[in-house]
Coordinates of C-alpha atoms and ligand atoms in Angstrom, one line a residue:
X1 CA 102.7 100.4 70.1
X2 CA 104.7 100.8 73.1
X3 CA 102.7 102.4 76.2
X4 CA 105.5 103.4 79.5
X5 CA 104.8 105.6 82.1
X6 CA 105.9 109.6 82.3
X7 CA 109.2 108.5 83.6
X8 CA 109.1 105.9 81.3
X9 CA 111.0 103.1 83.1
X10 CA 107.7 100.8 82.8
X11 CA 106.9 99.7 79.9
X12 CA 103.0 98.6 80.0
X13 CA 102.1 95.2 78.9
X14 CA 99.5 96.4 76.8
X15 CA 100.1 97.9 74.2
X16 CA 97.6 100.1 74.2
X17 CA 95.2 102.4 76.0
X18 CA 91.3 102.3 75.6
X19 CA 89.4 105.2 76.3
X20 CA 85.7 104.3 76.7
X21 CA 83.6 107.2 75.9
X22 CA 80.7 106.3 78.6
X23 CA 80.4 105.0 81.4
X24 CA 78.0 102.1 79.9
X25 CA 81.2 101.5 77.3
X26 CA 83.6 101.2 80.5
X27 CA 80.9 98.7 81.7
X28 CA 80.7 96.4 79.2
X29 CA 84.5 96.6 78.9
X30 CA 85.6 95.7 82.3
X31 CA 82.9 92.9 82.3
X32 CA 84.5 90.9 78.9
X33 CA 88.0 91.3 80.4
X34 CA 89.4 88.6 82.1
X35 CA 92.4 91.3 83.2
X36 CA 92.0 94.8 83.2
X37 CA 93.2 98.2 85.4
X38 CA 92.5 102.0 85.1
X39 CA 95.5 103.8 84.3
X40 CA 95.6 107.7 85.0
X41 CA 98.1 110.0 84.0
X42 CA 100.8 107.6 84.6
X43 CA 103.1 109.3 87.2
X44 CA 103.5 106.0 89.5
X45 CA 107.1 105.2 89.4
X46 CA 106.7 101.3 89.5
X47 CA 104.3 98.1 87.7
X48 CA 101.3 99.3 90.1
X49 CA 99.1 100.5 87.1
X50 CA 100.3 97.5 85.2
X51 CA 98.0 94.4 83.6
X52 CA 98.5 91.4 81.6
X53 CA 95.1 92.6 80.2
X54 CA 93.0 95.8 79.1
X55 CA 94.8 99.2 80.1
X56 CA 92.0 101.5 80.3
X57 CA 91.6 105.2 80.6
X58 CA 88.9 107.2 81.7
X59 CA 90.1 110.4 80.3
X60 CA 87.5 110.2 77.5
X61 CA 84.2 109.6 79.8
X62 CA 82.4 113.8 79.3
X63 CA 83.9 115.9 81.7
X64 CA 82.6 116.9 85.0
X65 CA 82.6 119.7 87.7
X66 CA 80.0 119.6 89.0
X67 CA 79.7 122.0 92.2
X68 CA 77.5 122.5 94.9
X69 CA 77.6 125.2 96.8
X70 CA 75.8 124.0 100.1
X71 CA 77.8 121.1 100.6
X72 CA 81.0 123.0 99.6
X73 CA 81.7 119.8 97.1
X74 CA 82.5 119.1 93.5
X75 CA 82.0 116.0 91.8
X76 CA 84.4 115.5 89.1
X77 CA 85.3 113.0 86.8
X78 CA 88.6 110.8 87.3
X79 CA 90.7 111.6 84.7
X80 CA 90.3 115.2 86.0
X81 CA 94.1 116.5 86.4
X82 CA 94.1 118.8 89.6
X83 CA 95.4 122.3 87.3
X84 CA 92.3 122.0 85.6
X85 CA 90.2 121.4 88.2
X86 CA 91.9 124.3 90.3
X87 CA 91.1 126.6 87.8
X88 CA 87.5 126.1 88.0
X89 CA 87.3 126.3 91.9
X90 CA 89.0 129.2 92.2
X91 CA 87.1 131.1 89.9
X92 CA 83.9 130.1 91.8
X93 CA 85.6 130.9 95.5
X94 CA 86.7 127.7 96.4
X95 CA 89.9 125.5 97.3
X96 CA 90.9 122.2 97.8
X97 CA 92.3 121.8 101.5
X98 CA 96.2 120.6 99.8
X99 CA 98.0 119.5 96.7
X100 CA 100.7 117.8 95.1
X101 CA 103.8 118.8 93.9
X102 CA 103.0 118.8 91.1
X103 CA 99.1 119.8 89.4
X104 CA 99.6 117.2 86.7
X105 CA 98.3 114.0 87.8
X106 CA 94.7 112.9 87.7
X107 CA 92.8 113.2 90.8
X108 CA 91.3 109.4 90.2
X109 CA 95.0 108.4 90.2
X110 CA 96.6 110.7 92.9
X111 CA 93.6 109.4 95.7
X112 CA 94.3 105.8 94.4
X113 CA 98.1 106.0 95.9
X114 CA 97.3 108.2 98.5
X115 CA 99.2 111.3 97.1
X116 CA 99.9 113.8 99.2
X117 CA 101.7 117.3 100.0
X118 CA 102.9 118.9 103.2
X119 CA 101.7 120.5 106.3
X120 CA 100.9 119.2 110.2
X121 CA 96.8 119.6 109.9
X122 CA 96.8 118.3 106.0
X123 CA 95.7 115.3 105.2
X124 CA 96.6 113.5 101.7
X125 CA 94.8 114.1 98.8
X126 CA 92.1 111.0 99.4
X127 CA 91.2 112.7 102.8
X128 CA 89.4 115.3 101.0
X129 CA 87.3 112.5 98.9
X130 CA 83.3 112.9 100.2
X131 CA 82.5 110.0 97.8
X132 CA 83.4 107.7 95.0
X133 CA 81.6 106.1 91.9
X134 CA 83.4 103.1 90.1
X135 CA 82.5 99.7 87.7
X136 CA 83.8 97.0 89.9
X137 CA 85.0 93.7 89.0
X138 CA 81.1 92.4 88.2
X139 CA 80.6 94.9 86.0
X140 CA 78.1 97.2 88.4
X141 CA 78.3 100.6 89.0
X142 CA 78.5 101.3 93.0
X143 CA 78.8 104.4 94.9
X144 CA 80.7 104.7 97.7
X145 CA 80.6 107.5 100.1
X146 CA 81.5 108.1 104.1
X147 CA 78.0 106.6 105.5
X148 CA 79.3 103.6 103.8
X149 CA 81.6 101.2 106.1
X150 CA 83.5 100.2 103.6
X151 CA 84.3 103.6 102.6
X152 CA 87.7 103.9 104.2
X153 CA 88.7 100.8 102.5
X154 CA 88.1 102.4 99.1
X155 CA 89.3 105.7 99.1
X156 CA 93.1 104.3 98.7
X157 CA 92.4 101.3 96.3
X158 CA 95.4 100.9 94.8
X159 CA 92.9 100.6 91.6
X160 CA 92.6 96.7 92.9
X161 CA 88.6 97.5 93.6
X162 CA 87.1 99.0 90.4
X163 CA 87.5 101.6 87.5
X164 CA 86.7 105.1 89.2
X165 CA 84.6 107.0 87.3
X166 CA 83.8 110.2 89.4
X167 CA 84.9 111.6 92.8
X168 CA 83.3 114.2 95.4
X169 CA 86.0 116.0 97.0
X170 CA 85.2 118.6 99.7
X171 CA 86.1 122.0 99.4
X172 CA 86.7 125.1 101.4
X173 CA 86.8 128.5 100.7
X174 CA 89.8 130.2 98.2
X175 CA 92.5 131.1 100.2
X176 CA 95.9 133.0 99.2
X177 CA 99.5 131.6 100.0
X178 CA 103.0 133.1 100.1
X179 CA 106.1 130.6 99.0
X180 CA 109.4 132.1 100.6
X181 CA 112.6 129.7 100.7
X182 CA 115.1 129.5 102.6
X183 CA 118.5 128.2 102.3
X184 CA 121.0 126.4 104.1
X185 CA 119.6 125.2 107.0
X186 CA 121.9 123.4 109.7
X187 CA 121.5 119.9 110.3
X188 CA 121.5 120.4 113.9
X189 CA 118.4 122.8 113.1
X190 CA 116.4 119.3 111.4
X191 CA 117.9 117.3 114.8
X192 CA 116.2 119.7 117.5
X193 CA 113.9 121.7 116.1
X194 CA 111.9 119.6 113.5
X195 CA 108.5 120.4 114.7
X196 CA 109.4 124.1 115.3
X197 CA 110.5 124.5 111.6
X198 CA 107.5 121.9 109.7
X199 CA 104.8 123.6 111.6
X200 CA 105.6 127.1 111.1
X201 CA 103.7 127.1 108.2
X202 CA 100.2 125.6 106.4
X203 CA 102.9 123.5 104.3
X204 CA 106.6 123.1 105.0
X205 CA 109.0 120.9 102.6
X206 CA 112.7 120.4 103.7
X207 CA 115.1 119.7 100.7
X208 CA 118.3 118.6 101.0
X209 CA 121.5 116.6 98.4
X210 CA 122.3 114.6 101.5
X211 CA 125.6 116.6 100.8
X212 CA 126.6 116.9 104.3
X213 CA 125.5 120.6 104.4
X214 CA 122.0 119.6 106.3
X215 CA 119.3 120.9 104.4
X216 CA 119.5 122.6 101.2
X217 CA 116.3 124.7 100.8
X218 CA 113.3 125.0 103.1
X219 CA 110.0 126.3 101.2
X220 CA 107.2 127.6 103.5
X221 CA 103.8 128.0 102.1
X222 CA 102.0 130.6 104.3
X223 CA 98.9 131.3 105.1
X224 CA 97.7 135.1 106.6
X225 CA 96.3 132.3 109.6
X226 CA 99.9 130.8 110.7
X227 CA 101.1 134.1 111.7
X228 CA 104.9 133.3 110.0
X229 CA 106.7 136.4 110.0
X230 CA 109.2 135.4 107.2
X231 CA 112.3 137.0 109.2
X232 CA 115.4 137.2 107.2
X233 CA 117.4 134.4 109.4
X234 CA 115.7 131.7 110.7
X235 CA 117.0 128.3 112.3
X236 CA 120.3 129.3 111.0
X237 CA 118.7 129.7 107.6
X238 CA 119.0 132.4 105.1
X239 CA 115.6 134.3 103.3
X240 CA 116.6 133.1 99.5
X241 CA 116.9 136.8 97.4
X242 CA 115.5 135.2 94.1
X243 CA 113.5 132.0 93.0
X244 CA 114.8 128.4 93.7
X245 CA 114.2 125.1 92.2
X246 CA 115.0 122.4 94.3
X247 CA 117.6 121.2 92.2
X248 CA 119.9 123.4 92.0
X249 CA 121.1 123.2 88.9
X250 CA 117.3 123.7 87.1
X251 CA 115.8 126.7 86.1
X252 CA 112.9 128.5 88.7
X253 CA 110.9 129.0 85.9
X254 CA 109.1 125.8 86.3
X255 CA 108.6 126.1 89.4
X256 CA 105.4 128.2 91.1
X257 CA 106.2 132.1 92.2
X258 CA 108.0 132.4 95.9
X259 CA 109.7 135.3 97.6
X260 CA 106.1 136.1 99.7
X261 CA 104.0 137.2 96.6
X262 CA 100.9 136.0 97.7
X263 CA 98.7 134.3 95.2
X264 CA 95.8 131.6 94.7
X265 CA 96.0 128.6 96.6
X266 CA 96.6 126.3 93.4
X267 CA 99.3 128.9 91.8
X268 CA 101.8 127.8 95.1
X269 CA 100.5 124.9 97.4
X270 CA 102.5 122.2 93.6
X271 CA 106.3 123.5 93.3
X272 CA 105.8 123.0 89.9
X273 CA 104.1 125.3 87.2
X274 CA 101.0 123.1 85.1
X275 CA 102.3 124.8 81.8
X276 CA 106.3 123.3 82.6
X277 CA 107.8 120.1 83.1
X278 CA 107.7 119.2 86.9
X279 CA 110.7 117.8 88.8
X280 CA 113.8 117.3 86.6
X281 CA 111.6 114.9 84.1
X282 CA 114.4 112.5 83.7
X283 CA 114.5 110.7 87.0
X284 CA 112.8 107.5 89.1
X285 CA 111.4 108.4 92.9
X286 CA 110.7 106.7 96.2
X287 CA 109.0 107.7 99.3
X288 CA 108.6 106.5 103.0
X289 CA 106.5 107.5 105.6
X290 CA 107.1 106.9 109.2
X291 CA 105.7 108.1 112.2
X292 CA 106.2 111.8 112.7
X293 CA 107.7 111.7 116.1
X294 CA 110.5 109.4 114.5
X295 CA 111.6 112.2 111.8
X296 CA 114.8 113.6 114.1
X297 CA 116.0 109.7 114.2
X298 CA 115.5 108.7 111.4
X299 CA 116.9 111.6 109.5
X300 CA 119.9 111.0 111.6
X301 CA 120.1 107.0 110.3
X302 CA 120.4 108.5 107.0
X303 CA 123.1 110.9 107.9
X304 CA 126.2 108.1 108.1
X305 CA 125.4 106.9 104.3
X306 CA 124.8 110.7 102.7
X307 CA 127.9 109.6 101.1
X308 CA 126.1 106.9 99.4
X309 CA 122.9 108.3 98.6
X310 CA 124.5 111.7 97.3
X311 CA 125.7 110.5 94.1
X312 CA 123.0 108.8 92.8
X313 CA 120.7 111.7 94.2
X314 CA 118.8 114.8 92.3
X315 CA 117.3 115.8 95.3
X316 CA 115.5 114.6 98.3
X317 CA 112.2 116.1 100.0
X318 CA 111.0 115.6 103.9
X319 CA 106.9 116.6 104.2
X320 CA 104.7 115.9 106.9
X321 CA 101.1 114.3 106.5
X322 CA 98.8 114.3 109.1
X323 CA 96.8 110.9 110.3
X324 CA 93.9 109.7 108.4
X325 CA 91.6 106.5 109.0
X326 CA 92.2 105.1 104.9
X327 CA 93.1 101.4 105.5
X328 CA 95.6 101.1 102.9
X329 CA 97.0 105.2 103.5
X330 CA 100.6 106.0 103.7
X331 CA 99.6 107.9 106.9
X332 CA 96.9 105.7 108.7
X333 CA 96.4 105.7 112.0
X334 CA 99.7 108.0 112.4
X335 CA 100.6 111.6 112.1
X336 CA 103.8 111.3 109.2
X337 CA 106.9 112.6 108.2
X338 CA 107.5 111.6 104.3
X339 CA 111.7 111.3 103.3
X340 CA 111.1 111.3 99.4
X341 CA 114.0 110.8 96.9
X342 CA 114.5 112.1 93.4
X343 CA 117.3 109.9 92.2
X344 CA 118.9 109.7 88.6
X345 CA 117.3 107.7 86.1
X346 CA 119.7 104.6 86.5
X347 CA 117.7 102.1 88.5
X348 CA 120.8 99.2 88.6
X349 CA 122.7 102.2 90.2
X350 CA 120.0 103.2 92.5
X351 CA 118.9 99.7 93.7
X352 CA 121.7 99.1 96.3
X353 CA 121.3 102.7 97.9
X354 CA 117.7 102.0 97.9
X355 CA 118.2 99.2 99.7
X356 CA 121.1 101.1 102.8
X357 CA 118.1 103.4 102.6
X358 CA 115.4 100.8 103.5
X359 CA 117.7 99.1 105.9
X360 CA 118.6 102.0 107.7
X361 CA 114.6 103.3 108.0
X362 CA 113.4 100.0 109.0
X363 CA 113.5 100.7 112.5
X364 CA 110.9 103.2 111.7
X365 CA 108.3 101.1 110.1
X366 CA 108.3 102.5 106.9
X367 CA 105.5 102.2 104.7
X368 CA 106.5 103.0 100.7
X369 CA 104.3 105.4 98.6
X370 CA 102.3 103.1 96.8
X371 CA 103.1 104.7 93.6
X372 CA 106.9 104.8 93.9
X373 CA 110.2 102.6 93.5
X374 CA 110.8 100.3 96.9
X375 CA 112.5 97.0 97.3
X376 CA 110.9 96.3 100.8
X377 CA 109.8 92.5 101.7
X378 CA 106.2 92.2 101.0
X379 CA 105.5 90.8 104.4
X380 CA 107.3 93.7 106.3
X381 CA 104.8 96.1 103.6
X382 CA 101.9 93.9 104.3
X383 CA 102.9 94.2 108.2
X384 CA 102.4 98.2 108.4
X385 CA 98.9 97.9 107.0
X386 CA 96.8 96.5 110.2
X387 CA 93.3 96.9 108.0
X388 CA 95.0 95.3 105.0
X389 CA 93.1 91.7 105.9
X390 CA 89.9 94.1 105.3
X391 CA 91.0 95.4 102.3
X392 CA 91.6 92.0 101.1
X393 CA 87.9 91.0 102.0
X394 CA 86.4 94.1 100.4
X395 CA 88.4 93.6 97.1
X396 CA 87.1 89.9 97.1
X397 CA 83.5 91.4 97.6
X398 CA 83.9 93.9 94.5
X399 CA 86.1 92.3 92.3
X400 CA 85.3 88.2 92.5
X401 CA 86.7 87.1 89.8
X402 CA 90.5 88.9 90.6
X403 CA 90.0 91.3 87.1
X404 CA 92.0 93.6 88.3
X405 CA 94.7 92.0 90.2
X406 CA 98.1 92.3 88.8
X407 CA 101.8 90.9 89.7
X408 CA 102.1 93.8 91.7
X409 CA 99.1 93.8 94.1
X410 CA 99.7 89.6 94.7
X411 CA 103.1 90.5 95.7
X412 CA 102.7 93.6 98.0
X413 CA 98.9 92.5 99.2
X414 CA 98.6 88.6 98.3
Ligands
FAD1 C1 107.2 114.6 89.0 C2 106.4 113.8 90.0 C3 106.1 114.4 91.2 C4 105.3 113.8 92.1 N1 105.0 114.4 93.3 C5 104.3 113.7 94.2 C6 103.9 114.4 95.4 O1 104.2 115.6 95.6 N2 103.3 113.7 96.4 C7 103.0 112.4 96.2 O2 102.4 111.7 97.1 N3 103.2 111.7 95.0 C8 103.9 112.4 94.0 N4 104.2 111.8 92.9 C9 103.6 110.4 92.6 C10 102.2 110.5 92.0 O3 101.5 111.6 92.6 C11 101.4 109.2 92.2 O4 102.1 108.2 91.7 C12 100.0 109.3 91.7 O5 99.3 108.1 92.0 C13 100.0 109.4 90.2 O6 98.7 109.7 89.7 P1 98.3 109.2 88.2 O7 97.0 109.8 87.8 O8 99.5 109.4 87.3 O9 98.1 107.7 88.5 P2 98.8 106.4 87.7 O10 100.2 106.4 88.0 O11 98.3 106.4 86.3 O12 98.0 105.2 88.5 C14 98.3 105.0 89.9 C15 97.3 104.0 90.4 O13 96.0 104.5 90.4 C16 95.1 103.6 89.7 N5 94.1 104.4 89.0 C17 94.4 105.5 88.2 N6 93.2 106.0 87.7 C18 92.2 105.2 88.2 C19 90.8 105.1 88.1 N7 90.1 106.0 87.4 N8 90.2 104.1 88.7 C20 90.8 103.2 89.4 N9 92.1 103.2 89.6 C21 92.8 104.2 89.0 C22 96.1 102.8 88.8 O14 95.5 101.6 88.4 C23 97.3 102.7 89.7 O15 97.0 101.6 90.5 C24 104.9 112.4 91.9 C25 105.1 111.8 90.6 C26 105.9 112.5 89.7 C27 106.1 111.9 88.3

């Protein structure tokens, strides 16, 4: 049997996926595998979930949601995809700070890359873990929560430390959003007033075809706190009269409901609709962050090769992520702007604009989404991570014997 990813451009070395039905099963599993690495809903892009040994999932341990009011938590376990989990937390009054774009993926997964959406005060989706449970590399079962020191080096893993079983997120109350986009805003509108526009909201995304046109569509997730007024020209942009998708040329339908009709929080923070494929399905992505102040510079080092990136281009999104103290995180230690790219499914023909791209954001000290295609030396990736000596102890601590190393993690973290 052949087991790939949901883009499948990876195909798995093993050729299967076990689903231990317990946590005492998942035990006794890792601890008679010389290789073995959780895989979640498979949405990374690149060889990160990968192993010459065991794939396993924990999509078949009992599932969990386990609230509690007075700490305004929920425990859940990993395999948990964020739709569900929304579902449930709404209907007892409560949120999750930020999402995805998309309310597939499994929360165990998303934390593990550092997944993350939009907005100046949000943090990525591990910022919101309280606590985590996993079967490290001996076998034991260890919790890990934010008394712990080692805490921040867990809560982005990579999966490298342990099979997660369950996470405690934090919660805040339910809260209502309104989508609106707009399109067409002027380049020179991204150039000087970047902040102006990506903090107008709770969650700003830019997208834009590098086409020459600046940026295609801007979709602002509203709060009633931020106070945006929606006006019907703003930055040189227009208010859109009916639904978008970011690629033009795909249906709105899959995507969550705009023009200002407010809703839950979990029915607009994902562009995409649980019940719908997300993005265009057919496609490979990459990702850099870089320090937020850098965003009007480096957009504009991108600008001379828009003719090369266009054609091999769905669509390309800019976020912003606010600064978190994760060792391995996208966004340590710095606020972030995100450039993400949606390109065709043709990786020989996306390599060499991959590469202009990389070259031409290297000034910026990118770091690559962990779950995402980059061609970045492995020293200049190591480089960006200052706690990632740390992180290498701590893995040596939980996982001795190097069970859930792969080809990916020695070449990106040694
Ligand atoms: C259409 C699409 C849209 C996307 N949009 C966004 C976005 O808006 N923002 C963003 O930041 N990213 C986005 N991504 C990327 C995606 O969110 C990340 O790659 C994420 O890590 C995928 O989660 P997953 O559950 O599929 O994990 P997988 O890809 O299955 O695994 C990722 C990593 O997590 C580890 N892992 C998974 N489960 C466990 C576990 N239980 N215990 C230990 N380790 C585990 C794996 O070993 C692997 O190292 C998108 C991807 C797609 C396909």
């Amino acid at each position: 049997m052949t087991v790939t990813n949901w883009a499948r451009n990876v195909v798995f070395q093993a050729g299967q996926v076990r689903r231990p039905s317990s946590v005492d099963e998942l035990r006794t599993m890792v601890a008679g595998s010389a290789r073995v690495r959780a895989l979640g809903t498979g949405h990374s892009f690149n060889e990160l979930a990968d192993t010459e040994g065991e794939l396993v999932s924990v999509a078949g341990l009992p599932p969990v949601a386990e609230i509690d009011r007075e700490a305004a938590t929920v425990r859940v376990t990993a395999g948990t995809r964020y739709g569900e989990l929304a579902t449930t937390l709404h209907a007892a009054g409560f949120a999750l700070p930020n999402l995805g774009s998309l309310p597939h993926i499994s929360v165990g997964g998303a934390c593990a890359t550092g997944t993350h959406g939009s907005g100046r005060r949000n943090g990525n989706l591990a910022t919101a873990v309280a606590a985590l449970e996993l079967v490290t590399g001996t076998g034991d079962l260890l919790t890990l929560d934010r008394t712990d020191d080692r805490f921040p080096g867990a809560a982005v893993h990579l999966g490298s430390l342990g099979v997660v079983t369950h996470l405690t997120l934090d919660l805040v109350p339910t809260f209502e959003i309104r989508q609106y986009v707009y399109d067409g805003l002027p380049a020179a509108s991204v150039r000087g007033c970047f902040d102006e526009v990506l903090d107008a909201a709770y969650s700003v995304s830019l997208f834009t075809s590098w086409s020459g046109r600046g940026i295609d569509q801007v979709w602002v997730k509203s709060t009633d706190g931020d106070g945006f007024a929606a006006p019907a020209r703003w930055h040189g942009a227009e208010l859109a009269d009916s639904p978008r998708h970011p690629i033009g040329s795909m249906s709105p339908v899959h995507c969550t409901a705009q023009q200002g009709v407010a809703g839950p929080w979990h029915e607009r923070l994902p562009h995409f609709r649980l019940d719908f494929t997300p993005s265009s399905g057919d496609e490979l992505q990459s990702e850099f962050f870089m320090p937020r102040e850098s965003a009007p510079a480096a957009y504009a080092a991108l600008e001379p090769i828009a003719p090369l990136i266009a054609p091999v281009l769905q669509i390309s999104e800019i976020r912003t992520v606010a600064a978190d103290d994760l060792w391995l995180s996208p966004a340590y230690g710095r606020d972030s702007v995100a450039f993400h790219f949606t390109w065709i499914a043709d990786a020989a023909a996306v390599a060499p604009v991959l590469a202009a791209v990389e070259q031409a954001l290297s000034p910026f000290t990118p770091r690559p989404h962990w779950g995402k295609v980059f061609s970045l030396d492995p020293a200049q990736v190591r480089a960006a991570y200052p706690r990632l000596p740390d992180f290498l102890d701590l893995r040596a601590a939980l996982d001795p014997q190097g069970r859930f190393r792969n080809p990916f993690t020695d070449r990106y973290l040694h």
